[in-house]
């Protein structure tokens, strides 16, 4: 589903870090091929999809994050991608000079989402409020952990990538469960039962109160007689 380049080298993988390199537009795929040929492990997030024209349908690869490519390098390998003319620089934190590092866990979740999602994965660079921590328990993305968010009225599972924003995809609400708890539907049913129980208790209290008032009135009427 996506174009992934993995190159095994003799360097210690424990010292490797995921960095984001800026690439000239329309040269992302060629750059990934050149990096692979250089022995640099890289990852270009693309997703295969069907495009419909008036006279034909064709499967094409869509760049999920245009003009960017992830490289998995050691400190010694870090200058090598920058030797390519198409690579301009690394993404850095504001006010710093060293490249920003994407945590391995975030990259694993992001790549898992792209590998197995039958739906289009979209990126959102705008700040999003944290959602409930969830795990997908059904469907092709079963096992994926992320956040449950709502975008344009649709439930989506999002994976955060430091500095880049969130990658999110449509997931049916019944396919996810809160981390450390039951499914979302189960949580809703539990909440509904709690509300019903509260209403029943309130109704019982009102009934008892009405009976007390009625009894007091009967006693007052009897005393008058």
PDB file of C-alpha atoms in Angstrom:
ATOM      1  CA  UNK A   1       0.000   0.000   0.000  1.00  0.00           C
ATOM      2  CA  UNK A   2       2.870   2.354   0.641  1.00  0.00           C
ATOM      3  CA  UNK A   3       6.381   2.735  -0.667  1.00  0.00           C
ATOM      4  CA  UNK A   4       8.764   1.597   2.059  1.00  0.00           C
ATOM      5  CA  UNK A   5      12.537   1.377   1.742  1.00  0.00           C
ATOM      6  CA  UNK A   6      14.446  -0.639   4.333  1.00  0.00           C
ATOM      7  CA  UNK A   7      18.186  -1.055   4.054  1.00  0.00           C
ATOM      8  CA  UNK A   8      20.091  -3.203   6.562  1.00  0.00           C
ATOM      9  CA  UNK A   9      23.464  -1.789   7.554  1.00  0.00           C
ATOM     10  CA  UNK A  10      26.170  -2.843   9.989  1.00  0.00           C
ATOM     11  CA  UNK A  11      25.613   0.134  12.295  1.00  0.00           C
ATOM     12  CA  UNK A  12      23.885  -0.240  15.635  1.00  0.00           C
ATOM     13  CA  UNK A  13      20.136   0.208  15.072  1.00  0.00           C
ATOM     14  CA  UNK A  14      19.703   1.290  18.702  1.00  0.00           C
ATOM     15  CA  UNK A  15      21.421   4.606  17.877  1.00  0.00           C
ATOM     16  CA  UNK A  16      19.211   5.327  14.872  1.00  0.00           C
ATOM     17  CA  UNK A  17      16.628   8.074  14.973  1.00  0.00           C
ATOM     18  CA  UNK A  18      13.747   9.026  12.702  1.00  0.00           C
ATOM     19  CA  UNK A  19      14.274  12.494  11.199  1.00  0.00           C
ATOM     20  CA  UNK A  20      12.205  14.447   8.692  1.00  0.00           C
ATOM     21  CA  UNK A  21      13.962  15.739   5.588  1.00  0.00           C
ATOM     22  CA  UNK A  22      12.510  18.394   3.262  1.00  0.00           C
ATOM     23  CA  UNK A  23      12.528  17.352  -0.400  1.00  0.00           C
ATOM     24  CA  UNK A  24      11.860  19.285  -3.588  1.00  0.00           C
ATOM     25  CA  UNK A  25       8.346  18.888  -4.936  1.00  0.00           C
ATOM     26  CA  UNK A  26       7.810  15.990  -7.360  1.00  0.00           C
ATOM     27  CA  UNK A  27      11.180  14.475  -6.462  1.00  0.00           C
ATOM     28  CA  UNK A  28      10.060  12.531  -3.372  1.00  0.00           C
ATOM     29  CA  UNK A  29      10.010   9.070  -4.975  1.00  0.00           C
ATOM     30  CA  UNK A  30      13.294   9.519  -6.836  1.00  0.00           C
ATOM     31  CA  UNK A  31      14.915  10.766  -3.631  1.00  0.00           C
ATOM     32  CA  UNK A  32      13.684   7.706  -1.715  1.00  0.00           C
ATOM     33  CA  UNK A  33      15.209   5.480  -4.414  1.00  0.00           C
ATOM     34  CA  UNK A  34      18.532   7.337  -4.281  1.00  0.00           C
ATOM     35  CA  UNK A  35      18.659   7.154  -0.486  1.00  0.00           C
ATOM     36  CA  UNK A  36      18.019   3.418  -0.623  1.00  0.00           C
ATOM     37  CA  UNK A  37      20.811   3.031  -3.152  1.00  0.00           C
ATOM     38  CA  UNK A  38      23.103   4.888  -0.730  1.00  0.00           C
ATOM     39  CA  UNK A  39      22.245   2.417   2.040  1.00  0.00           C
ATOM     40  CA  UNK A  40      20.132   4.932   3.957  1.00  0.00           C
ATOM     41  CA  UNK A  41      16.970   3.550   5.524  1.00  0.00           C
ATOM     42  CA  UNK A  42      14.072   5.807   4.592  1.00  0.00           C
ATOM     43  CA  UNK A  43      10.302   5.869   4.552  1.00  0.00           C
ATOM     44  CA  UNK A  44       8.126   7.727   2.085  1.00  0.00           C
ATOM     45  CA  UNK A  45       4.469   7.673   3.246  1.00  0.00           C
ATOM     46  CA  UNK A  46       2.269   7.050   0.231  1.00  0.00           C
ATOM     47  CA  UNK A  47      -1.115   5.382  -0.085  1.00  0.00           C
ATOM     48  CA  UNK A  48      -2.503   3.574  -3.077  1.00  0.00           C
ATOM     49  CA  UNK A  49      -5.957   4.630  -4.237  1.00  0.00           C
ATOM     50  CA  UNK A  50      -8.234   4.428  -7.278  1.00  0.00           C
ATOM     51  CA  UNK A  51      -8.664   7.634  -9.310  1.00  0.00           C
ATOM     52  CA  UNK A  52     -11.711   7.955 -11.542  1.00  0.00           C
ATOM     53  CA  UNK A  53     -11.547   9.823 -14.848  1.00  0.00           C
ATOM     54  CA  UNK A  54     -14.355  10.245 -17.356  1.00  0.00           C
ATOM     55  CA  UNK A  55     -13.055   7.425 -19.520  1.00  0.00           C
ATOM     56  CA  UNK A  56     -11.048   5.204 -17.159  1.00  0.00           C
ATOM     57  CA  UNK A  57     -10.058   4.247 -13.631  1.00  0.00           C
ATOM     58  CA  UNK A  58      -6.449   3.987 -12.519  1.00  0.00           C
ATOM     59  CA  UNK A  59      -4.642   3.040  -9.312  1.00  0.00           C
ATOM     60  CA  UNK A  60      -2.188   5.729  -8.246  1.00  0.00           C
ATOM     61  CA  UNK A  61       0.063   6.381  -5.254  1.00  0.00           C
ATOM     62  CA  UNK A  62      -0.875   9.486  -3.269  1.00  0.00           C
ATOM     63  CA  UNK A  63       1.744  11.248  -1.181  1.00  0.00           C
ATOM     64  CA  UNK A  64       0.361  11.548   2.346  1.00  0.00           C
ATOM     65  CA  UNK A  65       2.920  14.220   3.314  1.00  0.00           C
ATOM     66  CA  UNK A  66       4.231  15.948   0.178  1.00  0.00           C
ATOM     67  CA  UNK A  67       7.797  17.320   0.074  1.00  0.00           C
ATOM     68  CA  UNK A  68       8.906  15.313   3.106  1.00  0.00           C
ATOM     69  CA  UNK A  69      10.648  12.007   3.635  1.00  0.00           C
ATOM     70  CA  UNK A  70      11.566  10.179   6.840  1.00  0.00           C
ATOM     71  CA  UNK A  71      15.112   8.904   7.269  1.00  0.00           C
ATOM     72  CA  UNK A  72      16.270   6.465   9.957  1.00  0.00           C
ATOM     73  CA  UNK A  73      19.902   7.362  10.558  1.00  0.00           C
ATOM     74  CA  UNK A  74      22.707   7.343  13.089  1.00  0.00           C
ATOM     75  CA  UNK A  75      24.494  10.599  13.986  1.00  0.00           C
ATOM     76  CA  UNK A  76      27.280   9.544  11.605  1.00  0.00           C
ATOM     77  CA  UNK A  77      24.850   8.987   8.718  1.00  0.00           C
ATOM     78  CA  UNK A  78      22.943  12.227   9.311  1.00  0.00           C
ATOM     79  CA  UNK A  79      24.898  14.353   6.752  1.00  0.00           C
ATOM     80  CA  UNK A  80      24.466  11.817   3.925  1.00  0.00           C
ATOM     81  CA  UNK A  81      20.846  12.620   2.890  1.00  0.00           C
ATOM     82  CA  UNK A  82      21.760  16.312   2.791  1.00  0.00           C
ATOM     83  CA  UNK A  83      24.339  15.539   0.105  1.00  0.00           C
ATOM     84  CA  UNK A  84      21.503  15.005  -2.371  1.00  0.00           C
ATOM     85  CA  UNK A  85      20.539  18.106  -4.328  1.00  0.00           C
ATOM     86  CA  UNK A  86      16.820  17.409  -3.852  1.00  0.00           C
ATOM     87  CA  UNK A  87      17.125  17.405  -0.038  1.00  0.00           C
ATOM     88  CA  UNK A  88      17.303  20.918   1.383  1.00  0.00           C
ATOM     89  CA  UNK A  89      17.394  20.446   5.171  1.00  0.00           C
ATOM     90  CA  UNK A  90      16.030  18.627   8.196  1.00  0.00           C
ATOM     91  CA  UNK A  91      13.012  19.718  10.200  1.00  0.00           C
ATOM     92  CA  UNK A  92      14.191  21.362  13.421  1.00  0.00           C
ATOM     93  CA  UNK A  93      12.530  22.551  16.606  1.00  0.00           C
ATOM     94  CA  UNK A  94      11.891  26.276  16.855  1.00  0.00           C
ATOM     95  CA  UNK A  95      14.975  28.060  18.159  1.00  0.00           C
ATOM     96  CA  UNK A  96      17.189  24.969  17.849  1.00  0.00           C
ATOM     97  CA  UNK A  97      19.711  23.804  15.282  1.00  0.00           C
ATOM     98  CA  UNK A  98      19.575  20.026  15.781  1.00  0.00           C
ATOM     99  CA  UNK A  99      17.024  17.988  13.770  1.00  0.00           C
ATOM    100  CA  UNK A 100      13.700  17.155  15.450  1.00  0.00           C
ATOM    101  CA  UNK A 101      13.362  13.461  16.302  1.00  0.00           C
ATOM    102  CA  UNK A 102      10.132  11.527  15.684  1.00  0.00           C
ATOM    103  CA  UNK A 103       9.757   8.874  18.435  1.00  0.00           C
ATOM    104  CA  UNK A 104       9.912   5.264  17.246  1.00  0.00           C
ATOM    105  CA  UNK A 105       6.525   4.477  18.803  1.00  0.00           C
ATOM    106  CA  UNK A 106       4.828   7.248  16.815  1.00  0.00           C
ATOM    107  CA  UNK A 107       6.445   6.091  13.587  1.00  0.00           C
ATOM    108  CA  UNK A 108       5.398   2.481  14.219  1.00  0.00           C
ATOM    109  CA  UNK A 109       1.765   3.506  14.704  1.00  0.00           C
ATOM    110  CA  UNK A 110       1.817   5.801  11.683  1.00  0.00           C
ATOM    111  CA  UNK A 111       3.270   3.132   9.419  1.00  0.00           C
ATOM    112  CA  UNK A 112       0.844   0.518  10.743  1.00  0.00           C
ATOM    113  CA  UNK A 113      -2.046   2.848   9.897  1.00  0.00           C
ATOM    114  CA  UNK A 114      -0.782   3.344   6.333  1.00  0.00           C
ATOM    115  CA  UNK A 115      -0.024  -0.350   5.843  1.00  0.00           C
ATOM    116  CA  UNK A 116      -3.470  -1.659   6.762  1.00  0.00           C
ATOM    117  CA  UNK A 117      -6.021   1.137   6.391  1.00  0.00           C
ATOM    118  CA  UNK A 118      -8.498   0.597   3.533  1.00  0.00           C
ATOM    119  CA  UNK A 119      -9.615   4.206   4.023  1.00  0.00           C
ATOM    120  CA  UNK A 120      -7.657   7.315   3.064  1.00  0.00           C
ATOM    121  CA  UNK A 121      -5.218   8.489   5.732  1.00  0.00           C
ATOM    122  CA  UNK A 122      -5.168  12.278   6.050  1.00  0.00           C
ATOM    123  CA  UNK A 123      -2.799  14.655   7.828  1.00  0.00           C
ATOM    124  CA  UNK A 124      -3.945  17.565   9.978  1.00  0.00           C
ATOM    125  CA  UNK A 125      -1.299  20.112  10.919  1.00  0.00           C
ATOM    126  CA  UNK A 126      -3.714  22.304  12.916  1.00  0.00           C
ATOM    127  CA  UNK A 127      -3.635  21.819  16.712  1.00  0.00           C
ATOM    128  CA  UNK A 128      -6.176  19.257  17.895  1.00  0.00           C
ATOM    129  CA  UNK A 129      -7.406  18.819  21.451  1.00  0.00           C
ATOM    130  CA  UNK A 130      -6.373  15.460  22.940  1.00  0.00           C
ATOM    131  CA  UNK A 131      -8.961  12.743  22.416  1.00  0.00           C
ATOM    132  CA  UNK A 132      -9.730   9.586  24.385  1.00  0.00           C
ATOM    133  CA  UNK A 133      -6.931   7.019  24.249  1.00  0.00           C
ATOM    134  CA  UNK A 134      -8.331   4.089  22.265  1.00  0.00           C
ATOM    135  CA  UNK A 135      -7.369   0.815  20.639  1.00  0.00           C
ATOM    136  CA  UNK A 136      -8.893  -0.561  17.443  1.00  0.00           C
ATOM    137  CA  UNK A 137     -10.309  -4.028  18.170  1.00  0.00           C
ATOM    138  CA  UNK A 138     -12.009  -4.873  14.858  1.00  0.00           C
ATOM    139  CA  UNK A 139     -11.309  -4.538  11.156  1.00  0.00           C
ATOM    140  CA  UNK A 140      -8.054  -4.195   9.193  1.00  0.00           C
ATOM    141  CA  UNK A 141      -6.570  -1.771  11.758  1.00  0.00           C
ATOM    142  CA  UNK A 142      -7.133  -4.055  14.758  1.00  0.00           C
ATOM    143  CA  UNK A 143      -4.329  -3.510  17.252  1.00  0.00           C
ATOM    144  CA  UNK A 144      -3.705   0.141  16.360  1.00  0.00           C
ATOM    145  CA  UNK A 145      -3.558   2.490  19.353  1.00  0.00           C
ATOM    146  CA  UNK A 146      -4.288   6.195  19.075  1.00  0.00           C
ATOM    147  CA  UNK A 147      -6.793   8.890  19.997  1.00  0.00           C
ATOM    148  CA  UNK A 148     -10.490   9.055  19.194  1.00  0.00           C
ATOM    149  CA  UNK A 149     -11.340  12.420  17.659  1.00  0.00           C
ATOM    150  CA  UNK A 150     -14.254  13.891  15.708  1.00  0.00           C
ATOM    151  CA  UNK A 151     -13.665  15.699  12.418  1.00  0.00           C
ATOM    152  CA  UNK A 152     -16.646  17.135  10.540  1.00  0.00           C
ATOM    153  CA  UNK A 153     -18.985  14.950  12.576  1.00  0.00           C
ATOM    154  CA  UNK A 154     -17.103  11.713  11.820  1.00  0.00           C
ATOM    155  CA  UNK A 155     -15.304   9.512  14.337  1.00  0.00           C
ATOM    156  CA  UNK A 156     -11.644   9.071  13.494  1.00  0.00           C
ATOM    157  CA  UNK A 157      -8.626   7.441  15.069  1.00  0.00           C
ATOM    158  CA  UNK A 158      -5.635   9.774  15.127  1.00  0.00           C
ATOM    159  CA  UNK A 159      -1.924   9.144  15.568  1.00  0.00           C
ATOM    160  CA  UNK A 160       0.197  12.121  16.577  1.00  0.00           C
ATOM    161  CA  UNK A 161       3.560  12.826  14.988  1.00  0.00           C
ATOM    162  CA  UNK A 162       5.725  15.356  16.816  1.00  0.00           C
ATOM    163  CA  UNK A 163       6.075  18.605  14.816  1.00  0.00           C
ATOM    164  CA  UNK A 164       3.886  17.282  11.972  1.00  0.00           C
ATOM    165  CA  UNK A 165       0.422  17.131  13.532  1.00  0.00           C
ATOM    166  CA  UNK A 166      -1.969  14.168  13.391  1.00  0.00           C
ATOM    167  CA  UNK A 167      -2.558  11.401  10.894  1.00  0.00           C
ATOM    168  CA  UNK A 168      -6.183  10.325  11.078  1.00  0.00           C
ATOM    169  CA  UNK A 169      -8.500   7.836   9.412  1.00  0.00           C
ATOM    170  CA  UNK A 170     -12.215   6.948   9.494  1.00  0.00           C
ATOM    171  CA  UNK A 171     -12.983   4.091  11.894  1.00  0.00           C
ATOM    172  CA  UNK A 172     -16.492   2.908  12.894  1.00  0.00           C
ATOM    173  CA  UNK A 173     -17.192   3.775  16.538  1.00  0.00           C
ATOM    174  CA  UNK A 174     -17.956   0.136  17.309  1.00  0.00           C
ATOM    175  CA  UNK A 175     -14.480  -0.898  16.150  1.00  0.00           C
ATOM    176  CA  UNK A 176     -12.626   0.825  18.989  1.00  0.00           C
ATOM    177  CA  UNK A 177     -12.436   0.572  22.758  1.00  0.00           C
ATOM    178  CA  UNK A 178     -11.056   2.907  25.363  1.00  0.00           C
ATOM    179  CA  UNK A 179      -7.629   1.877  26.564  1.00  0.00           C
ATOM    180  CA  UNK A 180      -8.028   0.170  29.919  1.00  0.00           C
ATOM    181  CA  UNK A 181     -11.794  -0.128  29.518  1.00  0.00           C
ATOM    182  CA  UNK A 182     -14.639  -1.645  27.511  1.00  0.00           C
ATOM    183  CA  UNK A 183     -15.634  -0.727  23.989  1.00  0.00           C
ATOM    184  CA  UNK A 184     -16.974   2.706  23.176  1.00  0.00           C
ATOM    185  CA  UNK A 185     -20.454   1.261  22.671  1.00  0.00           C
ATOM    186  CA  UNK A 186     -20.109  -0.472  26.021  1.00  0.00           C
ATOM    187  CA  UNK A 187     -19.142   2.830  27.625  1.00  0.00           C
ATOM    188  CA  UNK A 188     -22.223   4.458  26.095  1.00  0.00           C
ATOM    189  CA  UNK A 189     -24.492   1.652  27.325  1.00  0.00           C
ATOM    190  CA  UNK A 190     -23.003   1.913  30.801  1.00  0.00           C
ATOM    191  CA  UNK A 191     -23.603   5.665  30.835  1.00  0.00           C
ATOM    192  CA  UNK A 192     -27.174   5.169  29.617  1.00  0.00           C
ATOM    193  CA  UNK A 193     -27.840   2.648  32.393  1.00  0.00           C
ATOM    194  CA  UNK A 194     -26.408   5.036  34.964  1.00  0.00           C
ATOM    195  CA  UNK A 195     -28.719   7.807  33.726  1.00  0.00           C
ATOM    196  CA  UNK A 196     -31.718   5.471  33.790  1.00  0.00           C
ATOM    197  CA  UNK A 197     -30.866   4.346  37.311  1.00  0.00           C
ATOM    198  CA  UNK A 198     -30.562   7.969  38.461  1.00  0.00           C
ATOM    199  CA  UNK A 199     -33.963   8.742  36.937  1.00  0.00           C
ATOM    200  CA  UNK A 200     -35.526   5.729  38.642  1.00  0.00           C
ATOM    201  CA  UNK A 201     -34.102   6.768  42.004  1.00  0.00           C
ATOM    202  CA  UNK A 202     -35.383  10.319  41.494  1.00  0.00           C
ATOM    203  CA  UNK A 203     -38.811   8.989  40.528  1.00  0.00           C
ATOM    204  CA  UNK A 204     -38.923   6.796  43.639  1.00  0.00           C
ATOM    205  CA  UNK A 205     -38.015   9.763  45.829  1.00  0.00           C
ATOM    206  CA  UNK A 206     -40.756  11.876  44.254  1.00  0.00           C
ATOM    207  CA  UNK A 207     -43.302   9.057  44.739  1.00  0.00           C
ATOM    208  CA  UNK A 208     -42.382   8.697  48.419  1.00  0.00           C
ATOM    209  CA  UNK A 209     -42.550  12.465  48.873  1.00  0.00           C
ATOM    210  CA  UNK A 210     -46.005  12.559  47.275  1.00  0.00           C
ATOM    211  CA  UNK A 211     -47.213   9.755  49.556  1.00  0.00           C
ATOM    212  CA  UNK A 212     -45.933  11.588  52.644  1.00  0.00           C
ATOM    213  CA  UNK A 213     -47.715  14.774  51.585  1.00  0.00           C
ATOM    214  CA  UNK A 214     -50.936  12.841  50.957  1.00  0.00           C
ATOM    215  CA  UNK A 215     -50.697  11.090  54.329  1.00  0.00           C
ATOM    216  CA  UNK A 216     -50.077  14.385  56.141  1.00  0.00           C
ATOM    217  CA  UNK A 217     -53.117  15.954  54.468  1.00  0.00           C
ATOM    218  CA  UNK A 218     -55.277  12.985  55.476  1.00  0.00           C
ATOM    219  CA  UNK A 219     -54.080  13.347  59.062  1.00  0.00           C
ATOM    220  CA  UNK A 220     -54.825  17.096  59.025  1.00  0.00           C
ATOM    221  CA  UNK A 221     -58.331  16.492  57.620  1.00  0.00           C
ATOM    222  CA  UNK A 222     -59.012  13.867  60.305  1.00  0.00           C
ATOM    223  CA  UNK A 223     -57.862  16.246  63.043  1.00  0.00           C
ATOM    224  CA  UNK A 224     -60.242  18.972  61.760  1.00  0.00           C
ATOM    225  CA  UNK A 225     -63.162  16.585  61.932  1.00  0.00           C
TER     226      UNK A 225
END
